mmCIF file with all atom_site columns, C-alpha atoms in Angstrom:
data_model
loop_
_atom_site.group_PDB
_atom_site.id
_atom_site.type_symbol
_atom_site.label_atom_id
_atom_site.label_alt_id
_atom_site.label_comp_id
_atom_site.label_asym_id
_atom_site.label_entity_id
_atom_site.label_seq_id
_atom_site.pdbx_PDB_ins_code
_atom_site.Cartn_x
_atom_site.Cartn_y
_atom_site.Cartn_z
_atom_site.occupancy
_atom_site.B_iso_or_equiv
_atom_site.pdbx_formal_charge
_atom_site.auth_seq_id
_atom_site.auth_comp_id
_atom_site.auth_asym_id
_atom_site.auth_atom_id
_atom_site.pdbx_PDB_model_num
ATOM 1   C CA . UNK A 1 1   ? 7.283   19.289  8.468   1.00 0.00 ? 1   UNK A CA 1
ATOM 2   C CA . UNK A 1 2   ? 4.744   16.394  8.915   1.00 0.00 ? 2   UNK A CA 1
ATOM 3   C CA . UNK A 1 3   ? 6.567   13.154  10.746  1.00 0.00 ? 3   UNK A CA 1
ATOM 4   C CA . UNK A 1 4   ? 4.798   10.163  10.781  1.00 0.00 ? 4   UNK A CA 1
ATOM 5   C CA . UNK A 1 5   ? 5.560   6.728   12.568  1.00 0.00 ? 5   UNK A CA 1
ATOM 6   C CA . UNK A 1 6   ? 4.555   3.586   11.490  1.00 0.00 ? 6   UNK A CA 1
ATOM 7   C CA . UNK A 1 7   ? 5.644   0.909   13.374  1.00 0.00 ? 7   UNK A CA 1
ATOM 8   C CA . UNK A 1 8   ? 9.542   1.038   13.994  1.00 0.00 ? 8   UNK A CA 1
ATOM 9   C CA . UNK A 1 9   ? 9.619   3.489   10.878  1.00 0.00 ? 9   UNK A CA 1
ATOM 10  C CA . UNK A 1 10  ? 10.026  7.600   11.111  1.00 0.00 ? 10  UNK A CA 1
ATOM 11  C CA . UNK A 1 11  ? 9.136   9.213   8.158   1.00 0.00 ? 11  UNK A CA 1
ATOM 12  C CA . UNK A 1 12  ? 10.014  12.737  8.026   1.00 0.00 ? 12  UNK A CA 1
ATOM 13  C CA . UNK A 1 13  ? 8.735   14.865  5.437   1.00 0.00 ? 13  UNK A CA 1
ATOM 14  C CA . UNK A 1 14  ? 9.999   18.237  3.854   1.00 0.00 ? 14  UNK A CA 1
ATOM 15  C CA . UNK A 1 15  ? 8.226   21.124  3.118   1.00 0.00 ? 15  UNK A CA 1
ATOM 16  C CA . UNK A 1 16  ? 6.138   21.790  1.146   1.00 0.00 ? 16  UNK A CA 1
ATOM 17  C CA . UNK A 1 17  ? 5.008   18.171  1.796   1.00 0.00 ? 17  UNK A CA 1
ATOM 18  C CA . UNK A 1 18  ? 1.854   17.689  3.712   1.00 0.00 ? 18  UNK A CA 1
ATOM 19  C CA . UNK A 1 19  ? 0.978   14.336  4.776   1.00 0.00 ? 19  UNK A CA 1
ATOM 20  C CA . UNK A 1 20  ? -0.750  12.151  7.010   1.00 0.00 ? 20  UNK A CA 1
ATOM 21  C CA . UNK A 1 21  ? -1.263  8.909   8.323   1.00 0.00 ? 21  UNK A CA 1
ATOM 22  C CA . UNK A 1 22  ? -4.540  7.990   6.986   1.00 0.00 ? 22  UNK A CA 1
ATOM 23  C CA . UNK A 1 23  ? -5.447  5.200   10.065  1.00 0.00 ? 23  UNK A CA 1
ATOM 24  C CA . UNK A 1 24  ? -5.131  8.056   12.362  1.00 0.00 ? 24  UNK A CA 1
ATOM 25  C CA . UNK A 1 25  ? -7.484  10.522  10.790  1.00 0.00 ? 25  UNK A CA 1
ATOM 26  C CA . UNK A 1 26  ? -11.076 11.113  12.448  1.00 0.00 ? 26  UNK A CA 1
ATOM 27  C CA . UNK A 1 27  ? -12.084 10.634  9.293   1.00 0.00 ? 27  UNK A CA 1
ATOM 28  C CA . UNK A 1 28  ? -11.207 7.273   8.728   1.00 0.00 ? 28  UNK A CA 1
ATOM 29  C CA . UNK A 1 29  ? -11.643 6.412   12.454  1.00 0.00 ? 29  UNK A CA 1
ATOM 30  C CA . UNK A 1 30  ? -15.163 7.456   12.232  1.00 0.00 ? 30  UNK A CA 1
ATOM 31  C CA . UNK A 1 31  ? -16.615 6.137   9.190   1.00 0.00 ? 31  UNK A CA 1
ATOM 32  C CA . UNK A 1 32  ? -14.104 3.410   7.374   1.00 0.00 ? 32  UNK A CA 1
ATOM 33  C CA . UNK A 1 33  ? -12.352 2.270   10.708  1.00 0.00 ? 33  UNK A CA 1
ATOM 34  C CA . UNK A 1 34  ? -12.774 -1.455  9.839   1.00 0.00 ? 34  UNK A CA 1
ATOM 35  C CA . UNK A 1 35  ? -11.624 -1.149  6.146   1.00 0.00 ? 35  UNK A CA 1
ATOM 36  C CA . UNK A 1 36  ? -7.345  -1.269  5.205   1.00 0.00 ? 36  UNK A CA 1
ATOM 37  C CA . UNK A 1 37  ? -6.349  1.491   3.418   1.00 0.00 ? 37  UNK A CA 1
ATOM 38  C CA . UNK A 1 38  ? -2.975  3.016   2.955   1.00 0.00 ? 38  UNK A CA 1
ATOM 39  C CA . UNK A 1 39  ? -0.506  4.126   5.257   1.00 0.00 ? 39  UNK A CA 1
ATOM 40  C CA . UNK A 1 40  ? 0.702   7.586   4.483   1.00 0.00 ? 40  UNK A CA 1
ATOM 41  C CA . UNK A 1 41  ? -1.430  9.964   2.189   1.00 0.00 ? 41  UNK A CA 1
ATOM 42  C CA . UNK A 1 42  ? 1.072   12.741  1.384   1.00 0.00 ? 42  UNK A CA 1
ATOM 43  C CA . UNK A 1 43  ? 1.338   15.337  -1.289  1.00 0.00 ? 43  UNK A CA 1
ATOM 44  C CA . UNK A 1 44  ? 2.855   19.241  -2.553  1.00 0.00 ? 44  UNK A CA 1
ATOM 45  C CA . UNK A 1 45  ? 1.441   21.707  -4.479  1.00 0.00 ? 45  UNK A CA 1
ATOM 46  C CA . UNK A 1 46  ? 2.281   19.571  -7.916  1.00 0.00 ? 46  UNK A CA 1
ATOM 47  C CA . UNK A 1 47  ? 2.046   16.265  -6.484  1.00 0.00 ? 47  UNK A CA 1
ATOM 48  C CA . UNK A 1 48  ? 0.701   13.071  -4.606  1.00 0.00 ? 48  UNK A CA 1
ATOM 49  C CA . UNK A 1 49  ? 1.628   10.046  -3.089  1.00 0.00 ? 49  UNK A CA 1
ATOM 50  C CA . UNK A 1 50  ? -0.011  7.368   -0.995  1.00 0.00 ? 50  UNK A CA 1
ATOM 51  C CA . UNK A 1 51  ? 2.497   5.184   0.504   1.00 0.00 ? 51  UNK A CA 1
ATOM 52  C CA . UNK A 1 52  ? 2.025   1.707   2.289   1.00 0.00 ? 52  UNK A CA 1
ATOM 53  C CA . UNK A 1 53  ? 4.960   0.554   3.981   1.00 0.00 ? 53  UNK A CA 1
ATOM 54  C CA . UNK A 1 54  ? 5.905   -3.420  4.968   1.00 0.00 ? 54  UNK A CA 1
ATOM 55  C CA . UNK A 1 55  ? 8.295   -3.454  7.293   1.00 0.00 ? 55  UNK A CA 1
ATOM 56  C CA . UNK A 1 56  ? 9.893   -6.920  7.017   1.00 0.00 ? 56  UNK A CA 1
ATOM 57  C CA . UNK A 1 57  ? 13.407  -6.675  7.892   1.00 0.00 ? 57  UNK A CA 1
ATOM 58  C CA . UNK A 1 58  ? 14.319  -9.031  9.725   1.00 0.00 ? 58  UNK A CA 1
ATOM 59  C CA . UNK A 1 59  ? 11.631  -11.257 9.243   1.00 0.00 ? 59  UNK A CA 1
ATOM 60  C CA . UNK A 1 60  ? 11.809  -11.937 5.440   1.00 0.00 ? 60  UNK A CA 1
ATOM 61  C CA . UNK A 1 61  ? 11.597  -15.424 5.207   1.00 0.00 ? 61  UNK A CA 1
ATOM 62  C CA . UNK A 1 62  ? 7.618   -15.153 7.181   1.00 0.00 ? 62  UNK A CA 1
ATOM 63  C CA . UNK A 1 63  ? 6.987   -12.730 4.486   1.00 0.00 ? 63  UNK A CA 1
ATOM 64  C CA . UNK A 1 64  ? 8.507   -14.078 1.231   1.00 0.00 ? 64  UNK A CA 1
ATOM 65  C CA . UNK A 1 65  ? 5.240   -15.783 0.400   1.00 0.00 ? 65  UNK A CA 1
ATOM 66  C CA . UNK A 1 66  ? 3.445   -12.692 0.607   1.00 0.00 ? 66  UNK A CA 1
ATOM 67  C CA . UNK A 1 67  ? 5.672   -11.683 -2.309  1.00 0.00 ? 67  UNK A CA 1
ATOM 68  C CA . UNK A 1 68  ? 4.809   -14.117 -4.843  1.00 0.00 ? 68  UNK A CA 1
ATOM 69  C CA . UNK A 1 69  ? 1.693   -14.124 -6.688  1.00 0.00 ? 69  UNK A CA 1
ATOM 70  C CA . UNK A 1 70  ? 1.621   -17.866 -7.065  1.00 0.00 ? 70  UNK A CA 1
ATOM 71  C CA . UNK A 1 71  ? -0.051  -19.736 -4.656  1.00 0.00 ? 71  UNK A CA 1
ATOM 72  C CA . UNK A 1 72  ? 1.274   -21.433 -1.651  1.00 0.00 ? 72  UNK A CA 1
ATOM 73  C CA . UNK A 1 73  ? 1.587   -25.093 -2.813  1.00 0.00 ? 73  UNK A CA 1
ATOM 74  C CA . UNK A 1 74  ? -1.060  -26.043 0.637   1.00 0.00 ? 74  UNK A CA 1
ATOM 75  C CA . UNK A 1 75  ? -3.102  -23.764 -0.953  1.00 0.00 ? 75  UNK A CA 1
ATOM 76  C CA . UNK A 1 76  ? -3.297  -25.673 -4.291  1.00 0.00 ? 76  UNK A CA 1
ATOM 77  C CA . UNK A 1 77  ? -3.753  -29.001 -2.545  1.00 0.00 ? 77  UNK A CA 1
ATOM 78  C CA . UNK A 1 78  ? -6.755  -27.706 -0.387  1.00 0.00 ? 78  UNK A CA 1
ATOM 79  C CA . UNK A 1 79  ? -8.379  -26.787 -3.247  1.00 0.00 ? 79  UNK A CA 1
ATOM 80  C CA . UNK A 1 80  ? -7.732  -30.057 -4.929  1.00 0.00 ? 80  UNK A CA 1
ATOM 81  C CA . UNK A 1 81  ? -9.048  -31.885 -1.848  1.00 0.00 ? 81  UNK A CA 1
ATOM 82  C CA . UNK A 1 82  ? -12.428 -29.447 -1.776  1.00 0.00 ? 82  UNK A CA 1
ATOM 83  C CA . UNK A 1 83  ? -12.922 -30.310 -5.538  1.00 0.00 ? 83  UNK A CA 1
ATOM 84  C CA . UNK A 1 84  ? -12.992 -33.762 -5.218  1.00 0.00 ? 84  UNK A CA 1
ATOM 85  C CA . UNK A 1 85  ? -14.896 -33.831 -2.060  1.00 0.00 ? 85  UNK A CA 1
ATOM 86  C CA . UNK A 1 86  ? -17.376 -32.134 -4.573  1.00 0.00 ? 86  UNK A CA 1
ATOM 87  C CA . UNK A 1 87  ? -17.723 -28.841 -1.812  1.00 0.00 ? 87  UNK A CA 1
ATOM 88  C CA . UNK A 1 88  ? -16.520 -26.712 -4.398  1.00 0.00 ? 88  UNK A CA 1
ATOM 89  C CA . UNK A 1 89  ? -19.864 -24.676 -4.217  1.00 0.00 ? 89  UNK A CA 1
ATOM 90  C CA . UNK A 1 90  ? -19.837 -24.547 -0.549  1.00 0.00 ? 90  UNK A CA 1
ATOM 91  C CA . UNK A 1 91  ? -16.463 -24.030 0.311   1.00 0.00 ? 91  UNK A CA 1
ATOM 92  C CA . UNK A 1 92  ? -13.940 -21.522 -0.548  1.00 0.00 ? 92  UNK A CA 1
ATOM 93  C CA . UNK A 1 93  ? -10.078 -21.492 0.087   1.00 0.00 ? 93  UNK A CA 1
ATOM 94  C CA . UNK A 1 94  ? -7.774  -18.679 -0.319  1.00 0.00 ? 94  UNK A CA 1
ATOM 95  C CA . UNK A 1 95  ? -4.438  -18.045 1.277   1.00 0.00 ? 95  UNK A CA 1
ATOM 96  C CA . UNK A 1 96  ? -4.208  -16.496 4.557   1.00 0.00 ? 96  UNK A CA 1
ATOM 97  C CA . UNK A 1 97  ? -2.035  -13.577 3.558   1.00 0.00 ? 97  UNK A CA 1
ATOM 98  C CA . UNK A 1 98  ? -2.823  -12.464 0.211   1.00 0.00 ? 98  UNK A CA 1
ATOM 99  C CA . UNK A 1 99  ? -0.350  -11.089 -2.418  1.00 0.00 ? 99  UNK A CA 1
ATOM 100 C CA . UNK A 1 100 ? 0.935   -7.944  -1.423  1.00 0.00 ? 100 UNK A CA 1
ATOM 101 C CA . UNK A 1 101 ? 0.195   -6.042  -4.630  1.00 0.00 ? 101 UNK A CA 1
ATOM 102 C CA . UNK A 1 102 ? -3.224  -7.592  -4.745  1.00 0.00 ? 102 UNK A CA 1
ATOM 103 C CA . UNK A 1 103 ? -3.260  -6.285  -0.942  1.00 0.00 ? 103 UNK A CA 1
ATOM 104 C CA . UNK A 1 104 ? -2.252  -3.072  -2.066  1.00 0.00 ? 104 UNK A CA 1
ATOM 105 C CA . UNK A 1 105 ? -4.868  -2.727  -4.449  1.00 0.00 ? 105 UNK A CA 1
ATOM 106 C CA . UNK A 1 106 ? -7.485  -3.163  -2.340  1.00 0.00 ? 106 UNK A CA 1
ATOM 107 C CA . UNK A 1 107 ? -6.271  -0.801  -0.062  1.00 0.00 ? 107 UNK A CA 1
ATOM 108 C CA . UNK A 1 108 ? -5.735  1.775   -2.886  1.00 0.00 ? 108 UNK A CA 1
ATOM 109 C CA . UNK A 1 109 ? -9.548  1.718   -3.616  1.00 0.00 ? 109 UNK A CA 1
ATOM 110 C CA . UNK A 1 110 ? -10.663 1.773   0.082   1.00 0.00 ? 110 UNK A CA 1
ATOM 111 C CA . UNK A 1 111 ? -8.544  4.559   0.567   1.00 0.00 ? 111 UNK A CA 1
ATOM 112 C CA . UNK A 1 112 ? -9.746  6.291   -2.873  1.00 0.00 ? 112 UNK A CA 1
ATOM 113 C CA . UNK A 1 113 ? -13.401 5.654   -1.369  1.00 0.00 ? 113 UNK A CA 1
ATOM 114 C CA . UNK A 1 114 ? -12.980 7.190   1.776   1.00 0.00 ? 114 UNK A CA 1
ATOM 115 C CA . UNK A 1 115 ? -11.164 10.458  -0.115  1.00 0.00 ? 115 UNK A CA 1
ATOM 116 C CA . UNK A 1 116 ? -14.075 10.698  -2.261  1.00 0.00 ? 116 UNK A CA 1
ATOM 117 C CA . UNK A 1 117 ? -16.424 10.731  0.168   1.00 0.00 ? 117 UNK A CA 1
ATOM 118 C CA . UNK A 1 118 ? -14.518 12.942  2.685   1.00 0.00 ? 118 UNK A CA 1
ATOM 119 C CA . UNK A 1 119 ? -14.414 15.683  -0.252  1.00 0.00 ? 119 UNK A CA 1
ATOM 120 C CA . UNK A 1 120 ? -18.077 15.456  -1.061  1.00 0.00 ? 120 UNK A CA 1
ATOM 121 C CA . UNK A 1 121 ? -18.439 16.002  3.223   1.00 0.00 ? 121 UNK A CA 1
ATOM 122 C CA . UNK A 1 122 ? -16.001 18.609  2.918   1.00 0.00 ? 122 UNK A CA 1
ATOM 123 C CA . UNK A 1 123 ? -13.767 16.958  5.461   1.00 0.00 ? 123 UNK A CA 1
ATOM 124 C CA . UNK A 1 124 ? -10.504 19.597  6.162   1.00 0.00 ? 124 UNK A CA 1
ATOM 125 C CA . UNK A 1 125 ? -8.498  16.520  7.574   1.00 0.00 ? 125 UNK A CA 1
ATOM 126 C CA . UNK A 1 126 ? -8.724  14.061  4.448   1.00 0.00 ? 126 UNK A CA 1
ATOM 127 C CA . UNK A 1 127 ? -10.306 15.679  1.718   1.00 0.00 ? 127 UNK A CA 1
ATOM 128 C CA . UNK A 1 128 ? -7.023  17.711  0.490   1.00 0.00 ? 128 UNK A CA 1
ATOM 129 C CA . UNK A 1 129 ? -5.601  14.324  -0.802  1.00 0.00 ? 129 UNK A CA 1
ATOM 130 C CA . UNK A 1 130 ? -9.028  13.778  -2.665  1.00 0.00 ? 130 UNK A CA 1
ATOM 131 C CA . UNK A 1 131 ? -7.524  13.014  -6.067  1.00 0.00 ? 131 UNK A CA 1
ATOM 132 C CA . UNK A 1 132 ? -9.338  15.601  -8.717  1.00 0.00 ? 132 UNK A CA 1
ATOM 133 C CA . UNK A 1 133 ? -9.491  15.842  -12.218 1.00 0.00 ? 133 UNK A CA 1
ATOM 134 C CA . UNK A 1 134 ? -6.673  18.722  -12.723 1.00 0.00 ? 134 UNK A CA 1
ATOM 135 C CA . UNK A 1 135 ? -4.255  16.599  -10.119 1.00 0.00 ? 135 UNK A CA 1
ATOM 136 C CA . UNK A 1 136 ? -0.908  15.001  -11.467 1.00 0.00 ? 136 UNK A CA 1
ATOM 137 C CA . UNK A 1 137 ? -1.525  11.422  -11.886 1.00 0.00 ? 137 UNK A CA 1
ATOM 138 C CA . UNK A 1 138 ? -1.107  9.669   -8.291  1.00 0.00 ? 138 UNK A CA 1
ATOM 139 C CA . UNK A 1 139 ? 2.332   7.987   -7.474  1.00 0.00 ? 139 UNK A CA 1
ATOM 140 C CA . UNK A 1 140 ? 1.935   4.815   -5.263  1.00 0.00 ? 140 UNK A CA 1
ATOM 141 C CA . UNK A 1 141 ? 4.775   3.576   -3.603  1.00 0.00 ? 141 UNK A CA 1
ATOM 142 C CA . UNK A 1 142 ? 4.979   0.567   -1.580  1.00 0.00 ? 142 UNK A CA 1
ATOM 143 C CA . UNK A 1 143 ? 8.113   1.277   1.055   1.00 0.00 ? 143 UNK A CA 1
ATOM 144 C CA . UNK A 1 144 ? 8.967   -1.967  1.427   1.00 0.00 ? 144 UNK A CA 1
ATOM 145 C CA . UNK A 1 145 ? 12.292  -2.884  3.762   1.00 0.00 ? 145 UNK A CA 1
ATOM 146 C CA . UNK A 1 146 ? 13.945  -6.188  2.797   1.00 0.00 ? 146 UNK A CA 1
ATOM 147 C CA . UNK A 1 147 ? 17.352  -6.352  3.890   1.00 0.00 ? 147 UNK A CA 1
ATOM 148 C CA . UNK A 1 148 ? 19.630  -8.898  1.552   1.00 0.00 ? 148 UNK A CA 1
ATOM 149 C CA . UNK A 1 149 ? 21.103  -8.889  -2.094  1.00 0.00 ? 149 UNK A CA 1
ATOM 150 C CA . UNK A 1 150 ? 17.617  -10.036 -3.384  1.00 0.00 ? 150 UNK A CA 1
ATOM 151 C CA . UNK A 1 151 ? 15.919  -6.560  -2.972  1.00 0.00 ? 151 UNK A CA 1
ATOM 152 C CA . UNK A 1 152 ? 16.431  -5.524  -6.645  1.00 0.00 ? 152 UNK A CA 1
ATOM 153 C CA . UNK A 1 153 ? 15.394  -8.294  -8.117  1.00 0.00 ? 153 UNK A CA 1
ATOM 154 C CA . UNK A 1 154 ? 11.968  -8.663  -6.162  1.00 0.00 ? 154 UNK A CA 1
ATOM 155 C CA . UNK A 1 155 ? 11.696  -4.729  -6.381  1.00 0.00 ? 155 UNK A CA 1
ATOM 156 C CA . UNK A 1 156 ? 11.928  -5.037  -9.967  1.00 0.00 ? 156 UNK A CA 1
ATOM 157 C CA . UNK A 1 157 ? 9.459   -7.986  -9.943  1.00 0.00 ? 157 UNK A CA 1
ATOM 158 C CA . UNK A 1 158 ? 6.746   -6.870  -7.958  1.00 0.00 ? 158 UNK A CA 1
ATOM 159 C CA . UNK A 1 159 ? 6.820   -3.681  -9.464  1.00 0.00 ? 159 UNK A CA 1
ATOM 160 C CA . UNK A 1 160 ? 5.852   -4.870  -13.105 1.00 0.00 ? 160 UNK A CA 1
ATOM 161 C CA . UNK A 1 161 ? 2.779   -6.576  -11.584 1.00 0.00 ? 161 UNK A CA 1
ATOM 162 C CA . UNK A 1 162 ? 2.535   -3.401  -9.518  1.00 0.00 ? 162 UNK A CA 1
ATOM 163 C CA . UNK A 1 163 ? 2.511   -1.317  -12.592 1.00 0.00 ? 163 UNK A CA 1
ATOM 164 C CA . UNK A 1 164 ? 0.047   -3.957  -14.100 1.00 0.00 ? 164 UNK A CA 1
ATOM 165 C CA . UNK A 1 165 ? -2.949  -3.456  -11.056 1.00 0.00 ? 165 UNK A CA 1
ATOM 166 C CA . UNK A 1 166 ? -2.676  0.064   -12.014 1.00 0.00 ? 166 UNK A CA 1
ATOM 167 C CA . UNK A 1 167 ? -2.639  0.409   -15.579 1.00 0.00 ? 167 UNK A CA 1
ATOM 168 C CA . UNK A 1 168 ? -6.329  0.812   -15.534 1.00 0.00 ? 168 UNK A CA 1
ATOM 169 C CA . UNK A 1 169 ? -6.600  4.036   -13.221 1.00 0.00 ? 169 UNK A CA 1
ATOM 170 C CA . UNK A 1 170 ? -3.770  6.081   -14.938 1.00 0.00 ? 170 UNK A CA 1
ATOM 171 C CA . UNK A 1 171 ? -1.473  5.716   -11.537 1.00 0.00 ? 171 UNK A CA 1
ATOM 172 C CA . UNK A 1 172 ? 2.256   5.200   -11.567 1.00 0.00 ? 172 UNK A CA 1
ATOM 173 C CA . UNK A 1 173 ? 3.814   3.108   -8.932  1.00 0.00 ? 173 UNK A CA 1
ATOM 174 C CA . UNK A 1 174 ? 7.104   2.210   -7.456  1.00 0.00 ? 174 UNK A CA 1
ATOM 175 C CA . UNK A 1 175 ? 8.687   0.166   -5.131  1.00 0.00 ? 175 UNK A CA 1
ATOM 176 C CA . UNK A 1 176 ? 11.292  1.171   -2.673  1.00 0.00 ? 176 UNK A CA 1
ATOM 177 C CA . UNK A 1 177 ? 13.377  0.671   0.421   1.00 0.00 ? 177 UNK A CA 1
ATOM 178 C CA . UNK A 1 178 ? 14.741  3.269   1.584   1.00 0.00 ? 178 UNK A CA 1
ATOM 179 C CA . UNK A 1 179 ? 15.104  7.333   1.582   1.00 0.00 ? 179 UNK A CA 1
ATOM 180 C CA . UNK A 1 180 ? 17.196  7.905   -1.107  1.00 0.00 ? 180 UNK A CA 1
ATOM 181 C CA . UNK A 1 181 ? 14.377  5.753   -3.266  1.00 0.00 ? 181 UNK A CA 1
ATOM 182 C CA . UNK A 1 182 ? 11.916  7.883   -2.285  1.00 0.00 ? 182 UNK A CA 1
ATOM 183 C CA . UNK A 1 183 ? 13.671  10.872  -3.301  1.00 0.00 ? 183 UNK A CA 1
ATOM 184 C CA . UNK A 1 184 ? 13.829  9.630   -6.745  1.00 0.00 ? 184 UNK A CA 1
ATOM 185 C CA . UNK A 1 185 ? 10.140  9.048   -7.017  1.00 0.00 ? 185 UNK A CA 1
ATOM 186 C CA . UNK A 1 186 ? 9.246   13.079  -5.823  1.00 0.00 ? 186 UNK A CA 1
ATOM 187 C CA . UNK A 1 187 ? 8.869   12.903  -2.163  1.00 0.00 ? 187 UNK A CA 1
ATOM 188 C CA . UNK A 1 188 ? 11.662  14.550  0.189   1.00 0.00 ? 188 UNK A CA 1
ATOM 189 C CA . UNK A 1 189 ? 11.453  12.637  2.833   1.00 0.00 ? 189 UNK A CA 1
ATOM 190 C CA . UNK A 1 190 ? 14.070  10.892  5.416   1.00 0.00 ? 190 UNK A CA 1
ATOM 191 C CA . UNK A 1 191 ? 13.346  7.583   7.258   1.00 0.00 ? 191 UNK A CA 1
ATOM 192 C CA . UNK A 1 192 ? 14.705  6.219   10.385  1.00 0.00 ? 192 UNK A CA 1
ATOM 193 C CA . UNK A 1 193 ? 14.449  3.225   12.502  1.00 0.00 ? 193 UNK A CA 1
ATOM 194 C CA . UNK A 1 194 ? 13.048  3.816   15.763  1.00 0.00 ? 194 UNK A CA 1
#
């Protein structure tokens, strides 16, 4: 049974489940080191799942911007102020942190790079979560903690626009909190708090 930390977070998976923790790999070490990609790659003989977890309990009111797709409101008046200092083709502002299903999807297509690639180098490590054409479609889940009342509602929220990103590649994706979630998405899995 593969267990993987990340962070403060244990996740324990069941058999048949393998699964690793892509940052860790050679593979990515060696050739994509400097590129984000997902967490957790993980998958059974019918199924995969690449998982990127935010742990922000604790500390949700630093993250809660990261959770809204609309821009910070400094943001907005930065750009104002570069377009009528007329450096609009010289200067380019973007949030610091950027959406976190914007994040994710960049992430998702470094990490769908660097599978690609480790299949066509026959990599052993990384190249069984290479998605192929006879796979199930791929199940992204962002394990997000967020302790309060408000967890549904931004669950719910974040996974329409979730959904939305990726329409386009035939994906499914959820967003969960805890191990009981991530049962109901496939993956048998417990997670503690180290």
């Amino acid at each position: 049974m593969p267990v993987i930390t990340e962070d403060n977070l244990k996740f324990d998976f069941a058999a048949p489940i393998t699964a690793v923790k892509y940052d860790d790999t050679r593979w990515k070490n060696k050739h994509f080191g400097h590129y984000s990609a997902m967490d957790i790659l993980a998958r059974d003989h019918q199924q995969q799942w690449w998982i990127e977890i935010k742990d922000c309990a604790g500390a949700e009111s630093n993250n809660r911007l990261r959770l809204s797709p609309a821009e910070p409101d400094a943001v907005e008046r930065t750009r104002n102020w570069v377009d009528a200092e007329g450096l609009k083709a010289e200067v380019r502002v973007s949030r610091r942190k950027p959406f976190i299903i914007d994040e994710l999807v960049q992430k998702l297509r470094s990490t769908l790079v660097g599978c690609t690639l480790a299949k066509i180098q026959a990599d052993t490590e990384v190249s069984p979560f290479h998605l192929a054409e006879n796979d199930a479609p791929l199940i992204v889940v962002l394990y997000l903690t967020w302790e309060g009342t408000d967890f549904g509602r931004l669950a719910r929220g974040l996974n329409t626009k979730l959904e939305k990103a990726l329409a386009p590649y035939g994906w499914r994706g959820f967003i969960v909190n805890d191990s009981t979630q991530l049962r109901q998405v496939g993956i048998n899995c417990t997670v503690t708090r180290t």
